[in-house]
Coordinates of C-alpha atoms in Angstrom, one line a residue:
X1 CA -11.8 5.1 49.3
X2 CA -9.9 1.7 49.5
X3 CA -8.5 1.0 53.5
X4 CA -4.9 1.6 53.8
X5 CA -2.1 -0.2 55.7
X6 CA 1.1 1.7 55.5
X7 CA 3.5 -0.6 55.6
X8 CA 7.2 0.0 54.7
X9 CA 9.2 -2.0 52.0
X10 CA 11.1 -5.3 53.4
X11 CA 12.6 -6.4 50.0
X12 CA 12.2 -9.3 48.0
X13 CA 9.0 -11.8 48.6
X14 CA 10.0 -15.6 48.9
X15 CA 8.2 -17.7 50.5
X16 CA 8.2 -21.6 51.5
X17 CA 5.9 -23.6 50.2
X18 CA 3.5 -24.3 53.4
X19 CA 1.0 -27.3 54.1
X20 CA -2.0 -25.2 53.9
X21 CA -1.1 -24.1 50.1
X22 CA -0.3 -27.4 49.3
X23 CA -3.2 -29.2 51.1
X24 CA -5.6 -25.9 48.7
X25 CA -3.9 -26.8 45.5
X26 CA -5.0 -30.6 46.1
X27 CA -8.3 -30.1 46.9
X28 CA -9.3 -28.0 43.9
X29 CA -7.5 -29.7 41.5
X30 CA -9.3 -32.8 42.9
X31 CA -12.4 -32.0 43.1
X32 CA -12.6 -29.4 40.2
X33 CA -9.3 -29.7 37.5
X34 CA -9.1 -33.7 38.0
X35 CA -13.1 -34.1 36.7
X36 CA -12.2 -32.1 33.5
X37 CA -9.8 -34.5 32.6
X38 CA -12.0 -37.5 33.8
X39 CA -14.9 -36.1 31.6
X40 CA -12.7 -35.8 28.4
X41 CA -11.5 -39.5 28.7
X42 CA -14.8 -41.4 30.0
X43 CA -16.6 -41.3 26.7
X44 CA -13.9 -43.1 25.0
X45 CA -13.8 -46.5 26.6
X46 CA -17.7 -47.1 27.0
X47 CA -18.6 -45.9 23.7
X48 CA -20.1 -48.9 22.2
X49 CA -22.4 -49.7 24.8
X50 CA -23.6 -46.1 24.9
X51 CA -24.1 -46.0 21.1
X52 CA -25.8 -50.0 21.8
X53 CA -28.1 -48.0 24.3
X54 CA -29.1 -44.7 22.1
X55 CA -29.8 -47.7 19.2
X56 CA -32.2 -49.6 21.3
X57 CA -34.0 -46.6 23.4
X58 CA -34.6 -45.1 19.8
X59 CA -35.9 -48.8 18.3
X60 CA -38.9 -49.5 21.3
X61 CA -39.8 -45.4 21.3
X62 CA -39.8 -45.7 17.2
X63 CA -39.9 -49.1 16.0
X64 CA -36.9 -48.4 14.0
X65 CA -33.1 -48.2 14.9
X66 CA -30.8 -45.2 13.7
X67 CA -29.0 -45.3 11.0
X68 CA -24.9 -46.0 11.4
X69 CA -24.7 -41.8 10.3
X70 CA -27.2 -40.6 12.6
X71 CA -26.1 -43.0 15.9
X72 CA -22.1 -41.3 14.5
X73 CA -23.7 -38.1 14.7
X74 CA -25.7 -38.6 18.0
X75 CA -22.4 -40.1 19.5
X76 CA -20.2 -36.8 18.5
X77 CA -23.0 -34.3 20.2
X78 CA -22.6 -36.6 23.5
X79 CA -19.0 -35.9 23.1
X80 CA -18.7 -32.5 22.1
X81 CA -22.0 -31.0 24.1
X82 CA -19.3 -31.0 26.9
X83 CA -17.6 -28.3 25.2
X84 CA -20.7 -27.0 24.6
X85 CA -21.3 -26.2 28.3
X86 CA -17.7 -25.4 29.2
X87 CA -18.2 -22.2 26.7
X88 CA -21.4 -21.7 28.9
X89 CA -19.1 -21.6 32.2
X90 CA -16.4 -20.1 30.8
X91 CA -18.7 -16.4 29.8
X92 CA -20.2 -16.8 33.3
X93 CA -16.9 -17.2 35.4
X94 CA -16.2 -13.3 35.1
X95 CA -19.8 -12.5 37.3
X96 CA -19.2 -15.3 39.5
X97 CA -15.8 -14.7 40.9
X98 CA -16.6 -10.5 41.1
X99 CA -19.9 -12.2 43.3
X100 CA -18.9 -15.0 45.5
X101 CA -15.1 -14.7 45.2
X102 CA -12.5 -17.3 44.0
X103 CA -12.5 -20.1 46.9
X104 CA -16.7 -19.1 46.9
X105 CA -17.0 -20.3 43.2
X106 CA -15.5 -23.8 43.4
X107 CA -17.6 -24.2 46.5
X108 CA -21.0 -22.8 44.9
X109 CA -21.0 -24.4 42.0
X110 CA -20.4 -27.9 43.2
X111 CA -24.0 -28.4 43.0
X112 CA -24.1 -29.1 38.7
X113 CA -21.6 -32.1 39.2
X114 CA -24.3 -34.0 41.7
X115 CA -27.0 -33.0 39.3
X116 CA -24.8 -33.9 36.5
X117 CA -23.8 -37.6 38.3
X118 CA -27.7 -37.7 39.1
X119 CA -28.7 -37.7 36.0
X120 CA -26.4 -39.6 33.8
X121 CA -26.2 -42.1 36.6
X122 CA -29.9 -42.8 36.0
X123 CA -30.6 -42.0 32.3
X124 CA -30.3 -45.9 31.8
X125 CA -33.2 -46.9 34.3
X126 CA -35.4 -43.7 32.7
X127 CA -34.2 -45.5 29.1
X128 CA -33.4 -41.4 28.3
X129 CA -30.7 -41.0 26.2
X130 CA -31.2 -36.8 26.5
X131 CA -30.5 -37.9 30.3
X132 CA -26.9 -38.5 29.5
X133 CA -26.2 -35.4 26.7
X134 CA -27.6 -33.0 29.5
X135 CA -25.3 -34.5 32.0
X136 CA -22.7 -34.0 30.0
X137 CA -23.6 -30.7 29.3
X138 CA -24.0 -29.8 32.8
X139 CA -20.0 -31.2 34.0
X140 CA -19.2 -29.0 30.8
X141 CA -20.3 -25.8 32.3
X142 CA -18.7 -27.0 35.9
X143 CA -15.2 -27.8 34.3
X144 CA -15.0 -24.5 31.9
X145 CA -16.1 -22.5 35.7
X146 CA -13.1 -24.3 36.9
X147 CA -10.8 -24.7 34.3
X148 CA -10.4 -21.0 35.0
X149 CA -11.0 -20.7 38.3
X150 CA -8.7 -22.6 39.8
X151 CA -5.8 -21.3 38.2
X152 CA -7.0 -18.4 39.5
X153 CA -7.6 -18.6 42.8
X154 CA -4.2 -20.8 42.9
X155 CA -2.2 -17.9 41.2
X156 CA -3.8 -15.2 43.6
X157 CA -3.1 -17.3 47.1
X158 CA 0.5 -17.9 46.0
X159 CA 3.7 -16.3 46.9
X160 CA 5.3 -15.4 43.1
X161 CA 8.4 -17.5 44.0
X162 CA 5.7 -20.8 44.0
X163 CA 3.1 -19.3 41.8
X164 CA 4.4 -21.4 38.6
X165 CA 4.3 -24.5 40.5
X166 CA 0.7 -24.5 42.2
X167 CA 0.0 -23.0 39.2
X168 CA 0.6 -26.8 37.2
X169 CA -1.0 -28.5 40.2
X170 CA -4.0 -28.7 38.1
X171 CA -2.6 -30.0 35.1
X172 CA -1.5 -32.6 37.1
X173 CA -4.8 -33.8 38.0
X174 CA -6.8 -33.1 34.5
X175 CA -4.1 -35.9 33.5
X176 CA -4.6 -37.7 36.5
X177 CA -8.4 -37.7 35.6
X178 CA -8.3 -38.9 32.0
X179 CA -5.7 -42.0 33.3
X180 CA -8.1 -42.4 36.1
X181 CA -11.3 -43.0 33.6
X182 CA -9.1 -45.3 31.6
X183 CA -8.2 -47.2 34.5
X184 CA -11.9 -47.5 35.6
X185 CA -12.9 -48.1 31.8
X186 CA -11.1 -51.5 31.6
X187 CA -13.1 -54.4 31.6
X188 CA -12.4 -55.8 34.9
X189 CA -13.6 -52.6 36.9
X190 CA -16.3 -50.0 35.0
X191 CA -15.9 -51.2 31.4
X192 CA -18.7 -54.0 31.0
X193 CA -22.0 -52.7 30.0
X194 CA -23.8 -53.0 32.8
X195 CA -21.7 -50.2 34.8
X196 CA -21.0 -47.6 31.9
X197 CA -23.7 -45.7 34.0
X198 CA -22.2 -45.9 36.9
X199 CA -18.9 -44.9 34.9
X200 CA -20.3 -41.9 34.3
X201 CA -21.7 -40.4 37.2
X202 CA -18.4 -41.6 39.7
X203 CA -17.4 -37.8 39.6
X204 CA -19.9 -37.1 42.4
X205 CA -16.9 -38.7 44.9
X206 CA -14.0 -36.4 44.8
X207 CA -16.7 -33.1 44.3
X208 CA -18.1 -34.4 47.5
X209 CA -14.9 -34.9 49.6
X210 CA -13.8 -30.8 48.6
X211 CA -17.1 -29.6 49.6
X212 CA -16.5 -31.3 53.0
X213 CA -13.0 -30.1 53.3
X214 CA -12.6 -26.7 51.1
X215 CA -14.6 -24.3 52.7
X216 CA -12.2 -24.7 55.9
X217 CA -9.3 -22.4 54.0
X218 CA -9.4 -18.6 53.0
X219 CA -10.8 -16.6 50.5
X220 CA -8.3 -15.7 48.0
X221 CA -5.9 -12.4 49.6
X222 CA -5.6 -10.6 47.1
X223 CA -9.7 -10.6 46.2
X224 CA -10.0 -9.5 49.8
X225 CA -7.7 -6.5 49.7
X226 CA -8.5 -5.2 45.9
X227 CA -12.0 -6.0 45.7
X228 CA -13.5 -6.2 48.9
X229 CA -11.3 -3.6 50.7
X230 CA -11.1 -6.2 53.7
X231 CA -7.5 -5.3 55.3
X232 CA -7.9 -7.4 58.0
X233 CA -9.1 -10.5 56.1
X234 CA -6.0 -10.3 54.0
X235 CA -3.9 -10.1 56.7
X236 CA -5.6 -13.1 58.1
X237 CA -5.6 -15.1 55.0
X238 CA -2.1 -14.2 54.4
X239 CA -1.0 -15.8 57.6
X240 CA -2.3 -18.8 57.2
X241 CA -1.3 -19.4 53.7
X242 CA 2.2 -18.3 55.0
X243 CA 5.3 -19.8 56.7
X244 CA 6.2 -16.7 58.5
X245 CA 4.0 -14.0 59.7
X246 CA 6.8 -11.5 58.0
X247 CA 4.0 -10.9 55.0
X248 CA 4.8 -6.9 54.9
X249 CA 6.2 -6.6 51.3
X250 CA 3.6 -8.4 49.9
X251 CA 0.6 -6.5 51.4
X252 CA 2.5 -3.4 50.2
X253 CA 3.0 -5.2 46.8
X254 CA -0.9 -5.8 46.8
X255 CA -2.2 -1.9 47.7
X256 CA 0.1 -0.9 45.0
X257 CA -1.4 -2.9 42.5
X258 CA -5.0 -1.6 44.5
X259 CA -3.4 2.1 44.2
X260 CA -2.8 1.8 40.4
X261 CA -6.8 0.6 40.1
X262 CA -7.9 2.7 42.7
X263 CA -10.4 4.8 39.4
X264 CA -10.8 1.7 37.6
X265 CA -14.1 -1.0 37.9
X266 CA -13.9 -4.9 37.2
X267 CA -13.4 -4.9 33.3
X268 CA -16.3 -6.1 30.6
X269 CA -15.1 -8.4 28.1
X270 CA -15.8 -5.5 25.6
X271 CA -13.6 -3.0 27.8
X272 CA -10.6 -5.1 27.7
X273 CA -11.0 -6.0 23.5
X274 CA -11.2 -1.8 23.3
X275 CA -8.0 -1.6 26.0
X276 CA -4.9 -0.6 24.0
X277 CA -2.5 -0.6 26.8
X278 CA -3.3 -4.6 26.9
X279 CA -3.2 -5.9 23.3
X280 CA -0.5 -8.0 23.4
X281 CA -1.7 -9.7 26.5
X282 CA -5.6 -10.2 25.0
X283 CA -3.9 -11.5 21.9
X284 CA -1.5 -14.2 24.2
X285 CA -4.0 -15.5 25.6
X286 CA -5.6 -15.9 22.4
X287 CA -3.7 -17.3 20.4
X288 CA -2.3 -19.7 23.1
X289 CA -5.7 -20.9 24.5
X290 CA -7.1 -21.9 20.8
X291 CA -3.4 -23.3 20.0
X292 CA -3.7 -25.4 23.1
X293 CA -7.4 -27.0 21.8
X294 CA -6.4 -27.2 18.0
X295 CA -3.3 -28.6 19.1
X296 CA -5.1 -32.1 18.4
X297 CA -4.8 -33.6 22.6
X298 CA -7.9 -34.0 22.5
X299 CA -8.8 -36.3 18.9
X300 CA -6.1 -37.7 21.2
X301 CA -7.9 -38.1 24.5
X302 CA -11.7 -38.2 22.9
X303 CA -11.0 -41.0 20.0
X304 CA -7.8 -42.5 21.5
X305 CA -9.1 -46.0 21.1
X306 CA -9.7 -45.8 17.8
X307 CA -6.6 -44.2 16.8
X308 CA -5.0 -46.8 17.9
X309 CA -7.5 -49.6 15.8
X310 CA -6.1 -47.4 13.3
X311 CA -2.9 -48.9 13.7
X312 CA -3.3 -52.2 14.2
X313 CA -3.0 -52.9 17.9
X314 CA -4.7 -55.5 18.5
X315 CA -8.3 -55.5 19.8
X316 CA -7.8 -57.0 23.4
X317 CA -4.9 -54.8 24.1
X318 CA -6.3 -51.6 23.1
X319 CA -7.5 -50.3 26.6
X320 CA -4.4 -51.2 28.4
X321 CA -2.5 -49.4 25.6
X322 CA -4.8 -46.5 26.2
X323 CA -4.0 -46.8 30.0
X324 CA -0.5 -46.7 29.9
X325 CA -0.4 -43.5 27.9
X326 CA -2.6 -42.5 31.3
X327 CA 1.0 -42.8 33.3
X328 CA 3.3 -40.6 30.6
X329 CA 0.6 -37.5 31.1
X330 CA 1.1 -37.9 35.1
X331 CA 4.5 -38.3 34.7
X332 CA 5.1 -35.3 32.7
X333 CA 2.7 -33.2 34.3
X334 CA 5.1 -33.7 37.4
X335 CA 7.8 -32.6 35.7
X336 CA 6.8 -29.8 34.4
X337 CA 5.4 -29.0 37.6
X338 CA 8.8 -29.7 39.2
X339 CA 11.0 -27.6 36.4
X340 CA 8.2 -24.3 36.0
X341 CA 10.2 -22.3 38.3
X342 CA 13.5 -23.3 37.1
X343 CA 13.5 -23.2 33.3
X344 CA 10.5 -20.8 33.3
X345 CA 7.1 -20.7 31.5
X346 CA 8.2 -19.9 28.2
X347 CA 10.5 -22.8 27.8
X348 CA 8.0 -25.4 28.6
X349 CA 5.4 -24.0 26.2
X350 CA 7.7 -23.4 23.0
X351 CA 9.1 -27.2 23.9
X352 CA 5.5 -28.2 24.8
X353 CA 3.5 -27.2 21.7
X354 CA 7.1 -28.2 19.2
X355 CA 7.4 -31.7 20.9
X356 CA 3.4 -32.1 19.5
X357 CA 3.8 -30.8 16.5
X358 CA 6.9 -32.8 16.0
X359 CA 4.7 -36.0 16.8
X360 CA 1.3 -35.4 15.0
X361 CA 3.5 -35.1 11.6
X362 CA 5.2 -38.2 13.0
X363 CA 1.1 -40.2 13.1
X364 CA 0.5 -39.0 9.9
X365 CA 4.0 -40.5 8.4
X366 CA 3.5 -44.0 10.5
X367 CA 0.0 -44.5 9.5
X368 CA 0.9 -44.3 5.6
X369 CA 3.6 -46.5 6.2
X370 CA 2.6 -48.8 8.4
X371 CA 1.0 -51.0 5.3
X372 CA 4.2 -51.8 4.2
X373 CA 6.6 -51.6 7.3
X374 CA 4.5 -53.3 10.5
X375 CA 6.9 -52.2 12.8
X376 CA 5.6 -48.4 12.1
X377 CA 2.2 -49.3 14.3
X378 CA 4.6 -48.9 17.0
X379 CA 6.1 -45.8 16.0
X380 CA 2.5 -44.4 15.7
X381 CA 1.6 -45.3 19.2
X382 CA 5.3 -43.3 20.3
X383 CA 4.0 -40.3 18.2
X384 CA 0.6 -40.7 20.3
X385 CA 2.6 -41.1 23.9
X386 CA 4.9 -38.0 22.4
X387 CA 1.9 -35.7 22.0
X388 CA 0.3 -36.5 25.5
X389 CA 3.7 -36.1 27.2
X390 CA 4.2 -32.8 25.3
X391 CA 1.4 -31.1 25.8
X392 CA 1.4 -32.4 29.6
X393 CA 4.5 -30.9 30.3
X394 CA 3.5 -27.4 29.2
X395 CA 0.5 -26.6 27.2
X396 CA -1.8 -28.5 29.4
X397 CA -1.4 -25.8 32.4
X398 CA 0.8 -22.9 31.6
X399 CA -1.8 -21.1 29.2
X400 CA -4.0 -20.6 32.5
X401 CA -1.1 -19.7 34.7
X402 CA -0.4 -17.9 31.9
X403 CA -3.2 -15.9 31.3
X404 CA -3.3 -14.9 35.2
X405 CA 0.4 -13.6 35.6
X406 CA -0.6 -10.9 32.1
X407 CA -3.0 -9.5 33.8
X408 CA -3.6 -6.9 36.4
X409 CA -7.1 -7.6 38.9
X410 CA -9.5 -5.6 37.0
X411 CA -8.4 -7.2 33.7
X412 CA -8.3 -10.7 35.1
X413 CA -11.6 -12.2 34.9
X414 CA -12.8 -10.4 31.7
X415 CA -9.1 -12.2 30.5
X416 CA -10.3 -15.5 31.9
X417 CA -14.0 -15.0 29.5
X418 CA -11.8 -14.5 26.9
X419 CA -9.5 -16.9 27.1
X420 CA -11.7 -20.1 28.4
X421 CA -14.5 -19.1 25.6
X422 CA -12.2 -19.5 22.7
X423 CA -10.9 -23.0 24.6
X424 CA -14.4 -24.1 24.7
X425 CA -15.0 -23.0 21.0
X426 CA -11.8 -25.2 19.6
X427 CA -12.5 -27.8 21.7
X428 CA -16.1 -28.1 20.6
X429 CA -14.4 -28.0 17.1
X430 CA -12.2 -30.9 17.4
X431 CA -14.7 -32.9 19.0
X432 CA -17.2 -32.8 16.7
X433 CA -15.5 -32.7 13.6
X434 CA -12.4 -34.9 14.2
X435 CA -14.5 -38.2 13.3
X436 CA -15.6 -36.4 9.9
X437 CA -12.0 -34.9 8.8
X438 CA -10.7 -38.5 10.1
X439 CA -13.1 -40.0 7.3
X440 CA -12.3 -37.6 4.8
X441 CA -8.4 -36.5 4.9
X442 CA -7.0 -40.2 6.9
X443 CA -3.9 -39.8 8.1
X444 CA -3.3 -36.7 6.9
X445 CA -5.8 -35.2 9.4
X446 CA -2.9 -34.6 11.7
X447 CA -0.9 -32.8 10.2
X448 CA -3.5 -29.9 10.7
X449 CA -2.6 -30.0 14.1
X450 CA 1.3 -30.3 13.5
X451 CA 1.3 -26.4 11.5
X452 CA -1.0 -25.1 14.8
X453 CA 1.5 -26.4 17.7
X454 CA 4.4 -25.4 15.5
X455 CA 2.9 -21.6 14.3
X456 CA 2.2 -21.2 18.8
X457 CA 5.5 -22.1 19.5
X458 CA 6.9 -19.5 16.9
X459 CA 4.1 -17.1 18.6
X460 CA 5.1 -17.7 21.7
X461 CA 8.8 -17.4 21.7
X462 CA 8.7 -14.4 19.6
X463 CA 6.2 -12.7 21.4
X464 CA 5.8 -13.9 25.0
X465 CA 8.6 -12.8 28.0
X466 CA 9.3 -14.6 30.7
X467 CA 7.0 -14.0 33.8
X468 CA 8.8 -16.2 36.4
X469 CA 9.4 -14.4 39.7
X470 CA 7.8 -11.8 38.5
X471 CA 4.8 -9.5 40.1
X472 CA 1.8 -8.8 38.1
X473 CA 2.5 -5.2 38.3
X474 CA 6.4 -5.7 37.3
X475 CA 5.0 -7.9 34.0
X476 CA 2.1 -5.4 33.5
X477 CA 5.3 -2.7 33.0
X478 CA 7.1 -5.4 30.7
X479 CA 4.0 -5.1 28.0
X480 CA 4.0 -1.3 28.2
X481 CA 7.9 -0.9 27.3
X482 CA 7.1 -3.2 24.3
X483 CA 4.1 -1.3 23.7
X484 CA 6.2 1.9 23.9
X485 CA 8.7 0.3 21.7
X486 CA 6.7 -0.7 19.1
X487 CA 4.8 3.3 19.1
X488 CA 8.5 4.3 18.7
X489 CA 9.2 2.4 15.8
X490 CA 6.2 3.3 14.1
X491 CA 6.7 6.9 14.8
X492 CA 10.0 6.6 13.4
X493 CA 8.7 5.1 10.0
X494 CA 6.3 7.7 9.5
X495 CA 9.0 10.1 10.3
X496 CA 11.2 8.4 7.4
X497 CA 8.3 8.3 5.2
X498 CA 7.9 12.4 5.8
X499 CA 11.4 12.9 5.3
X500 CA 11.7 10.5 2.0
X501 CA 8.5 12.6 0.6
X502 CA 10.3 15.8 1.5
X503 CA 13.6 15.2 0.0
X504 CA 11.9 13.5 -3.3
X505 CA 13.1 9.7 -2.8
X506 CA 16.2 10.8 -0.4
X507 CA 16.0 9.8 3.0
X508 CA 18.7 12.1 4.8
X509 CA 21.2 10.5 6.9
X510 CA 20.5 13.4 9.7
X511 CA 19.8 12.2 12.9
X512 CA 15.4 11.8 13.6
X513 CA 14.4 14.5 16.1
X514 CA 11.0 14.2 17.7
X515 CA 9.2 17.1 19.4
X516 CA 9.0 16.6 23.1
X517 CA 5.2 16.2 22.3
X518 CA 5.6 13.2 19.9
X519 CA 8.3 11.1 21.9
X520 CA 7.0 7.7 23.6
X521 CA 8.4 8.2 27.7

């Protein structure tokens, strides 16, 4: 039996947001978020010279070059074997937080970025091009570990007054990462041939600075007092995540939420598909985590330069065109870090996902008519700056905050498998097959991604309440009223139906009357 603290009730939990949250929120993002977003973008700019490279490793080793299809083909696996490994590290995240905790899991599994860095940092001077595609493989499996851990751990460590907020601290640095690998991809830092390796493998620096720093902070609270039955740890952890030591109501807040699980294990992926109390939620985050990959951000982030070849900017300007669409996704990650816990989660995802869909029709109507009116190249590169800034403002973060508010402990990481495989699977999609349904379908590619963004909008604002300030145990009751709703309503059309086959076609105008056995509490 779980440890017990009686504590009594002291109201409402708000807390200030205190240096050592902050200084947590940075240093995970930094070192774990920010090399997601570096990793989607740092393909983009050196791409030639890697393509150059595969070319001329494959002409000494055979005697012959590859072919303009096969180099196209080899060049999509180097881009979309990243996904390939974030699905890896996405099924594996459930066994690793239940096992070495939240804070233990960003620490542990800094080891694949240096072997990642390692070997993609040398695959050059070994002339191995499979040095590179396992690299890449390797940071995949590190981002889609952290891509839901992080959120995670930041969700569980934060009062519920700040959890939106911290919550979008990451999405603040995946953007800060892709502007920071088209910074370093221009030609006058990282972008001449001779230092795409290095270009690669510079994600070993901020890994290394939270290793030296991260394991200085506590283990996630709430893993401490519902898993690991640790009073006094929580307690501990609490404090120093904390402004005032006044941390009763949340403890008692926590052992409810322990109380209510007290006869039920860690979920299995399988357990929480067969769960009927939490369909709604296991559909959410469905529908919102492949809506935020088919969503088209990253054809965006992935082919970005050639998109905008496509329309005619001119050659030499190209990568500080890409560069300063880098700014817009820091900019509005910041403010919809800034307006989370004012306007709320929904509003920034059904604006989010509506402002991209808006935008990717928008590419698709500029590039037809850019042939006959030039100033449309511009408008095409707006529609390109309009579905970064959209999807940073809310689709880039909230679908992880997102997918730990819906959620109750034991469904949490079985919800984060579920959630981060099905990201990993559309993003492994888009990246491999965007280059072929550019060359077939053109321009009208994107409007593929326009229906998507605008069908998850609908989804969401029909579907999805509002979580801010809420506990996980208040929005856990939110789901079973609609669920009790909805068994309602279909008890009441069977009971018409009973009543229309009864009276021969006529429903009667009688008032329904359930047996006490039937009725939904």
């Amino acid at each position: 039996m779980a440890e017990e603290v009686l504590i009594p009730s002291s109201g409402k939990i708000t807390s200030q947001l205190t240096g050592s949250l902050l200084a947590v929120a940075f240093l995970t993002s930094f070192g774990s978020s920010m090399l997601y977003g570096y990793n989607l973008a740092v393909v983009n700019s050196p791409a030639e010279y890697i393509k150059d490279f595969y070319n001329k490793t494959v002409l000494s080793r055979n005697g012959t070059g590859l072919s303009g299809q096969t180099l196209t083909l080899m060049y999509s696996l180097t881009v979309s074997v990243f996904a390939i490994g974030g699905l890896l590290g996405s099924l594996i995240v459930g066994m690793l937080v239940t096992r070495f905790g939240r804070k233990g899991t960003v620490i542990n599994t800094t080891v694949l970025v240096f072997i990642a860095g390692s070997l993609m940092g040398f695959s050059r001077i070994c002339n191995s091009p499979e040095m590179v595609i396992i690299g890449r493989f390797i940071t995949g499996i590190h981002s889609g570990i952290s891509l839901s851990v992080v959120p995670m751990y930041l969700g569980e460590i934060a009062p519920k007054n700040l959890r939106g907020f911290l919550g979008l601290v990451p999405s603040i640095f995946i953007g800060t990462g892709v502007f920071t690998a088209q910074i370093f991809g221009l030609h006058e830092l990282l972008g001449k041939e001779e230092h795409w390796p290095l270009f690669l493998s510079v994600v070993v620096v901020p890994t290394f600075i939270q290793l030296m720093l991260l394991p200085w902070f506590p283990e996630s609270p709430r893993y401490l007092l519902i898993e690991k039955h640790n009073v006094h740890a929580t307690i501990t952890a609490l404090k120093w995540y904390r402004a005032k030591c006044n941390i009763q109501a949340e403890i008692e807040e926590m052992q409810e939420e322990q109380r209510s699980l007290s006869s039920v294990a860690t979920l299995s992926v399988w357990n929480l598909l067969l769960d009927d109390t939490v369909r709604w939620q296991v559909l959410s985050v469905v529908v919102i985590n492949i809506g935020m990959q088919l969503s088209g951000i990253d054809a965006i982030w992935f082919y970005t330069n050639d998109i905008f070849k496509n329309a005619d900017i001119p050659e030499p300007e190209i990568p500080y065109t890409t560069a300063g669409t880098g700014i817009i996704e820091i900019i509005a990650g910041l403010i919809g870090c800034f307006t989370i816990e004012k306007l709320g989660r929904r509003p920034l995802m059904i604006g989010g996902f509506a402002m991209m869909g808006i935008c990717s029709a928008g590419i698709t109507l500029s590039l037809i008519l850019q042939a006959h009116l030039s100033f449309m190249r511009y408008i095409s590169v707006g529609c390109v700056v309009g579905i970064i800034a959209g999807f940073c403002i809310g689709p880039a973060g909230v679908p992880f905050l997102i997918t730990a508010e819906l959620f109750k402990q034991s469904h949490r990481p079985a919800a984060y498998i579920v959630g981060g495989s099905l990201n990993w699977l559309s993003n492994f999609t888009v990246g491999f097959v965007f280059p072929f349904l550019q060359e077939s379908a053109g321009s009208y590619c994107y409007l593929v991604f326009a229906t998507i963004c605008v069908s998850v909008a609908i989804y969401v604002h029909v579907v999805i309440p509002e979580t801010k300030n809420k506990t996980f145990m208040e929005i856990s009751r939110m789901f079973s009223k609609k669920e009790a709703v909805l068994e309602t309503q279909g008890l009441i059309h069977d009971q018409l139906k009973l009543k229309k086959m009864n009276g021969y076609g006529g429903v009667e105008h009688t008032s329904l009357e359930f047996d006490s056995s039937s009725s939904v509490p």
